[in-house]
PDB file of C-alpha atoms and ligand atoms in Angstrom:
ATOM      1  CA  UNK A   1       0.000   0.000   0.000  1.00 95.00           C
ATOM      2  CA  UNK A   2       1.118   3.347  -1.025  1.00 98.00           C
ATOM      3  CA  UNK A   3       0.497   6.436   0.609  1.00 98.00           C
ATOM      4  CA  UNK A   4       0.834   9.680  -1.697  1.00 98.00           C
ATOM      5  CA  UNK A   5      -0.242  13.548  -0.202  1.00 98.00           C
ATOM      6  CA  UNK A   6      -1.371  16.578  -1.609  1.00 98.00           C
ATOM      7  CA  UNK A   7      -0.433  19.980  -0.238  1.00 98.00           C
ATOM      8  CA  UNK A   8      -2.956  22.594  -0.781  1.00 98.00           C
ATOM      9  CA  UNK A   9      -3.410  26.370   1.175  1.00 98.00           C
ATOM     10  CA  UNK A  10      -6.155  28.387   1.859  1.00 98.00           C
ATOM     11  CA  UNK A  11      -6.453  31.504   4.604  1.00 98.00           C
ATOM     12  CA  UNK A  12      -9.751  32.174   5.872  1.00 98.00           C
ATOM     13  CA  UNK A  13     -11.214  33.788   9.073  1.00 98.00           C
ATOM     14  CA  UNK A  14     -13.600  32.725  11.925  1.00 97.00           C
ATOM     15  CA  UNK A  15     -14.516  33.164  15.699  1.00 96.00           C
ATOM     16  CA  UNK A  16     -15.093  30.161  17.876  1.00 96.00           C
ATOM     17  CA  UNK A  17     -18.281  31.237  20.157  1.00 95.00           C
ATOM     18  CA  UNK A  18     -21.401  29.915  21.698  1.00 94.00           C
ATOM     19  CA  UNK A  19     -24.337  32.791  20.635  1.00 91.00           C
ATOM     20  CA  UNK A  20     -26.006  31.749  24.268  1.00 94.00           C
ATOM     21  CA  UNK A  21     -22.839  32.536  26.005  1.00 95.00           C
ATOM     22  CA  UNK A  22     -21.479  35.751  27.424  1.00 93.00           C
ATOM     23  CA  UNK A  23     -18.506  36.887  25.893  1.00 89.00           C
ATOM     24  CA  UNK A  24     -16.331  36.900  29.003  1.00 92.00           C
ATOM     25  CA  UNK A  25     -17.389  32.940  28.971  1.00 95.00           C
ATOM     26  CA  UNK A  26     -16.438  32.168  25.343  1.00 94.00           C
ATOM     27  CA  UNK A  27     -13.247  34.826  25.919  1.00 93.00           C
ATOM     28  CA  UNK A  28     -12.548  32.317  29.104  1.00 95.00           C
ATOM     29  CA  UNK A  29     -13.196  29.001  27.011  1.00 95.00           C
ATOM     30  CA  UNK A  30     -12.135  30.049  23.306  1.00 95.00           C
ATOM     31  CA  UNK A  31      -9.637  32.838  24.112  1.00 92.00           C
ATOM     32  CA  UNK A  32      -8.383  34.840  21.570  1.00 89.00           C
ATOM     33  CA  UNK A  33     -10.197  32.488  18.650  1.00 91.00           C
ATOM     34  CA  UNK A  34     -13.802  34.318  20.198  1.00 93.00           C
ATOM     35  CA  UNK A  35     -12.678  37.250  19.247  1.00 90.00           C
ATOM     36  CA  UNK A  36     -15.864  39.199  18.155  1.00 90.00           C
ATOM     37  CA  UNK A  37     -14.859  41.439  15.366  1.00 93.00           C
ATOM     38  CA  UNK A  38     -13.348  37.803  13.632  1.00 95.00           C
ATOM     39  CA  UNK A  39      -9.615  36.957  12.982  1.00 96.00           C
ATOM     40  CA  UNK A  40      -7.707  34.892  10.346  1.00 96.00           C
ATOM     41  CA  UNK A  41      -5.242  31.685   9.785  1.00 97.00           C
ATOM     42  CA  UNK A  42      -3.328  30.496   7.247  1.00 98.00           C
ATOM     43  CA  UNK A  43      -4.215  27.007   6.681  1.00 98.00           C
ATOM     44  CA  UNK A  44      -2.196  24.439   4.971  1.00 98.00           C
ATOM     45  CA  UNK A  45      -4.348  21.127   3.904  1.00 98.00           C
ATOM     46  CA  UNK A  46      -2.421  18.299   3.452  1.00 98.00           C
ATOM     47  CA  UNK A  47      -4.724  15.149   1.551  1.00 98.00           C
ATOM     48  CA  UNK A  48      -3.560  11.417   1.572  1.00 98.00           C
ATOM     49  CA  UNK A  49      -4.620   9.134  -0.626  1.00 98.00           C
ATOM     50  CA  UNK A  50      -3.919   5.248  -0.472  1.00 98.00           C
ATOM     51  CA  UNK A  51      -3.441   2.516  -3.184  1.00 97.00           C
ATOM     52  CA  UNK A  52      -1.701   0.478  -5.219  1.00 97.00           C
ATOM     53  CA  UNK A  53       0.414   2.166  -7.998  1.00 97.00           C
ATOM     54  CA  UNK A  54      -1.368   1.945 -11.317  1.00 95.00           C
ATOM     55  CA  UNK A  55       0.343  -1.086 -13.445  1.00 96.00           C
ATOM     56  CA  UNK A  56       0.561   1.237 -16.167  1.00 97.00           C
ATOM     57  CA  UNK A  57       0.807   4.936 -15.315  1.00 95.00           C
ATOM     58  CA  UNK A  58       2.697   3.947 -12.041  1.00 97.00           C
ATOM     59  CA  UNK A  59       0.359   6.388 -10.217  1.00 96.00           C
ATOM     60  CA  UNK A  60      -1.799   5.747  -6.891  1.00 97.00           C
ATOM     61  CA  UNK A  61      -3.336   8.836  -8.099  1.00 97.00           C
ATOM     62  CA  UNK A  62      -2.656  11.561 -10.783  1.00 97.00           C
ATOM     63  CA  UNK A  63      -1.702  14.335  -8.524  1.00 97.00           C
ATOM     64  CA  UNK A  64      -2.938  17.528 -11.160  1.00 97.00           C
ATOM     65  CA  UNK A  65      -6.464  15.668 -10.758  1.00 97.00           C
ATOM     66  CA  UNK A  66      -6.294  15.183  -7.272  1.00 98.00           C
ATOM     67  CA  UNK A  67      -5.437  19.147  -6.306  1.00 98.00           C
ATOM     68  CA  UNK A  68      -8.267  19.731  -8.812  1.00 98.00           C
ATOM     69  CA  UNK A  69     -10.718  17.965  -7.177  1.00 98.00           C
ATOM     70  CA  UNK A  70      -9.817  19.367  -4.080  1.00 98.00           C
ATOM     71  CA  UNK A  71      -9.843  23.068  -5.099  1.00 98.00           C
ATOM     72  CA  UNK A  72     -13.141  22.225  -5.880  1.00 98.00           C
ATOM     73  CA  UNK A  73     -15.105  20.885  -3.486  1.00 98.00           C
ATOM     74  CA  UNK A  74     -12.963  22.551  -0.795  1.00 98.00           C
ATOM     75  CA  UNK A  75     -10.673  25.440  -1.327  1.00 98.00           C
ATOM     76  CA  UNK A  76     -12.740  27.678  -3.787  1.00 98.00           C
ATOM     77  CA  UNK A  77     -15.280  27.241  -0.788  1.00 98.00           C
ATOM     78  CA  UNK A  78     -13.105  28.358   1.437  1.00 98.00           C
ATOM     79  CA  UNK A  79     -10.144  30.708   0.501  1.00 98.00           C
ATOM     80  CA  UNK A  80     -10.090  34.580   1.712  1.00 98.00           C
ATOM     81  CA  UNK A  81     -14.256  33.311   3.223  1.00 98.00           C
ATOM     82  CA  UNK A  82     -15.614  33.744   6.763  1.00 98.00           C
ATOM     83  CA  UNK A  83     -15.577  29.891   8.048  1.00 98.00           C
ATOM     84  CA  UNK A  84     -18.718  30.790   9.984  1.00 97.00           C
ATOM     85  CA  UNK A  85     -20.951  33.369   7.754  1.00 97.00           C
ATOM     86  CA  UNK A  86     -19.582  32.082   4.313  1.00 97.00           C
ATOM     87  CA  UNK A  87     -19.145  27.907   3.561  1.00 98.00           C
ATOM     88  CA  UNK A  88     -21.882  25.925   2.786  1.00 97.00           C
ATOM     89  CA  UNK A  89     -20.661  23.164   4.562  1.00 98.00           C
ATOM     90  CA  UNK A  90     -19.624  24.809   7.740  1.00 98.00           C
ATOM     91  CA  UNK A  91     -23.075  26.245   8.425  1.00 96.00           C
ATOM     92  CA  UNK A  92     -24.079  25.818  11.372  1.00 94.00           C
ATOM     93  CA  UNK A  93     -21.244  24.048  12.973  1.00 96.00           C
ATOM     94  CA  UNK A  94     -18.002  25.393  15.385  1.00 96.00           C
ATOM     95  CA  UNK A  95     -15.376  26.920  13.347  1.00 97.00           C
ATOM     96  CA  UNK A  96     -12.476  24.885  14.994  1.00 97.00           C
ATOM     97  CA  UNK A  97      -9.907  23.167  13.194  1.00 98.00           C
ATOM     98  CA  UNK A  98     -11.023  19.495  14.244  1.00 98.00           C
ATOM     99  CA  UNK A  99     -14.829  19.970  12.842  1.00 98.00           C
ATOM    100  CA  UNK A 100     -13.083  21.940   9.917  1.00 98.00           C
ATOM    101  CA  UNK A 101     -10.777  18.714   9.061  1.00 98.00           C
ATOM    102  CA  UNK A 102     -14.138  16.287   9.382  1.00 98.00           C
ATOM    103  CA  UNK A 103     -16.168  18.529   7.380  1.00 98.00           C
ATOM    104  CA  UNK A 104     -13.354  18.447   4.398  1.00 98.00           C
ATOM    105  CA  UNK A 105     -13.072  14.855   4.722  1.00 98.00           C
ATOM    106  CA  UNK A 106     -17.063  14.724   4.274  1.00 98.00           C
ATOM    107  CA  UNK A 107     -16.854  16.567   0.803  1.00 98.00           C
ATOM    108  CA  UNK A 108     -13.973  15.004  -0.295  1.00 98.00           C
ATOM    109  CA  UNK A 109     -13.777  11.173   0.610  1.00 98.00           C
ATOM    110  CA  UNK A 110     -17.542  10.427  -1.725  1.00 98.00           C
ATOM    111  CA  UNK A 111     -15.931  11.861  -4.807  1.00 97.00           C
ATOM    112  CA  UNK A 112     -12.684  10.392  -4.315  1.00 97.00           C
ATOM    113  CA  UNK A 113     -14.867   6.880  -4.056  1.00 97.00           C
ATOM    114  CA  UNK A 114     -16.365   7.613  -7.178  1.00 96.00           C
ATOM    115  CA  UNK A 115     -13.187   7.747  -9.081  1.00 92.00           C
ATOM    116  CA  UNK A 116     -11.755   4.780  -7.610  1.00 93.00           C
ATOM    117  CA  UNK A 117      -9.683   6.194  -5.333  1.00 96.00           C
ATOM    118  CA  UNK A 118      -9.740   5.835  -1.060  1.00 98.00           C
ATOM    119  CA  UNK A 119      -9.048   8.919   1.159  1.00 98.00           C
ATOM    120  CA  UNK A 120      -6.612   7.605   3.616  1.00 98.00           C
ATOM    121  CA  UNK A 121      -6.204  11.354   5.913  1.00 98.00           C
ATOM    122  CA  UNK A 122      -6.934  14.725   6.334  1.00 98.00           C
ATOM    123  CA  UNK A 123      -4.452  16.647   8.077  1.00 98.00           C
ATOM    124  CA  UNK A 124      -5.027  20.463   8.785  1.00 98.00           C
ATOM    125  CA  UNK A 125      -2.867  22.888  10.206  1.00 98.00           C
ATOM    126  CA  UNK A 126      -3.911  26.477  11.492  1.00 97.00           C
ATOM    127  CA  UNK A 127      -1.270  27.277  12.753  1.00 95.00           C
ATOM    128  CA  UNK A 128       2.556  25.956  12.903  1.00 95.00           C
ATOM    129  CA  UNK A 129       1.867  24.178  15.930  1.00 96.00           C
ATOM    130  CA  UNK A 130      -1.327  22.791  15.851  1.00 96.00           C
ATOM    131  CA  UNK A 131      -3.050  20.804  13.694  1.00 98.00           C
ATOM    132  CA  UNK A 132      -5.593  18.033  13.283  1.00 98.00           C
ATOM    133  CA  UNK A 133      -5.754  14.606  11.481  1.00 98.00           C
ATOM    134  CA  UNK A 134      -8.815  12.524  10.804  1.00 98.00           C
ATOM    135  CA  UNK A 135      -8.837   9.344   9.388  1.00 98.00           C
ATOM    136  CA  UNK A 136     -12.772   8.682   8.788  1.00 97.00           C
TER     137      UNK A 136
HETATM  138 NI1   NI B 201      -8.661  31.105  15.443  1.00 96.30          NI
END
């Protein structure tokens, strides 16, 4: 079994709050990310795929068609948007890094299927330090 990533970027902005909270609560639970007047991260997406190389192309994947499908369904969606006020797929849901990383596997893993291909991870970093991985 192979394992073969695609790096992809996107900055975007968001607050993490609860609407029935005060904001000295969600300043106490979220910190800085509650933030009312919204802040930003630079996000760097990294996708893995998993297969067998291709007999004949030698490819688990053709990379130019995977980054395509993921600017897609994913980054057009969410480059230079509001995570909370702006993405379809984010409505209604906390702007955190560990729903964002489930909610990118859930629009990408169906369409990978569909082409014969099996998401393996989805690994999302907001920041240097911290990131996320989900595995499905
Ligand atoms: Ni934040």
């Amino acid at each position: 079994m192979v394992y073969i990533t695609r790096r992809e970027h996107f900055n975007a902005a968001h607050k993490l709050f609860k609407e029935d909270w005060s904001d000295q609560k969600n300043m106490e639970i979220f910190g800085k990310c509650s933030n009312p007047n919204w802040h930003g991260h630079n996000y760097d997406l990294f996708v893995t795929v998993k297969g067998e190389p291709n007999p004949t192309t030698g490819f688990v994947i053709d990379l130019k068609k995977l980054s395509k499908l993921i600017n897609v369904l994913v980054i057009d969606k969410l480059d230079h948007k509001n995570l909370n006020l702006d993405v379809d797929f984010m409505k209604g849901r906390m702007a955190s890094t560990e729903v964002l990383a489930i909610a990118i596997w859930e629009q990408i893993a169906p369409a990978l299927k569909l082409e014969g291909s099996e998401l393996h991870s989805v690994k999302l970093y907001e920041t240097e330090n911290n990131y996320v991985e989900y595995f499905g």
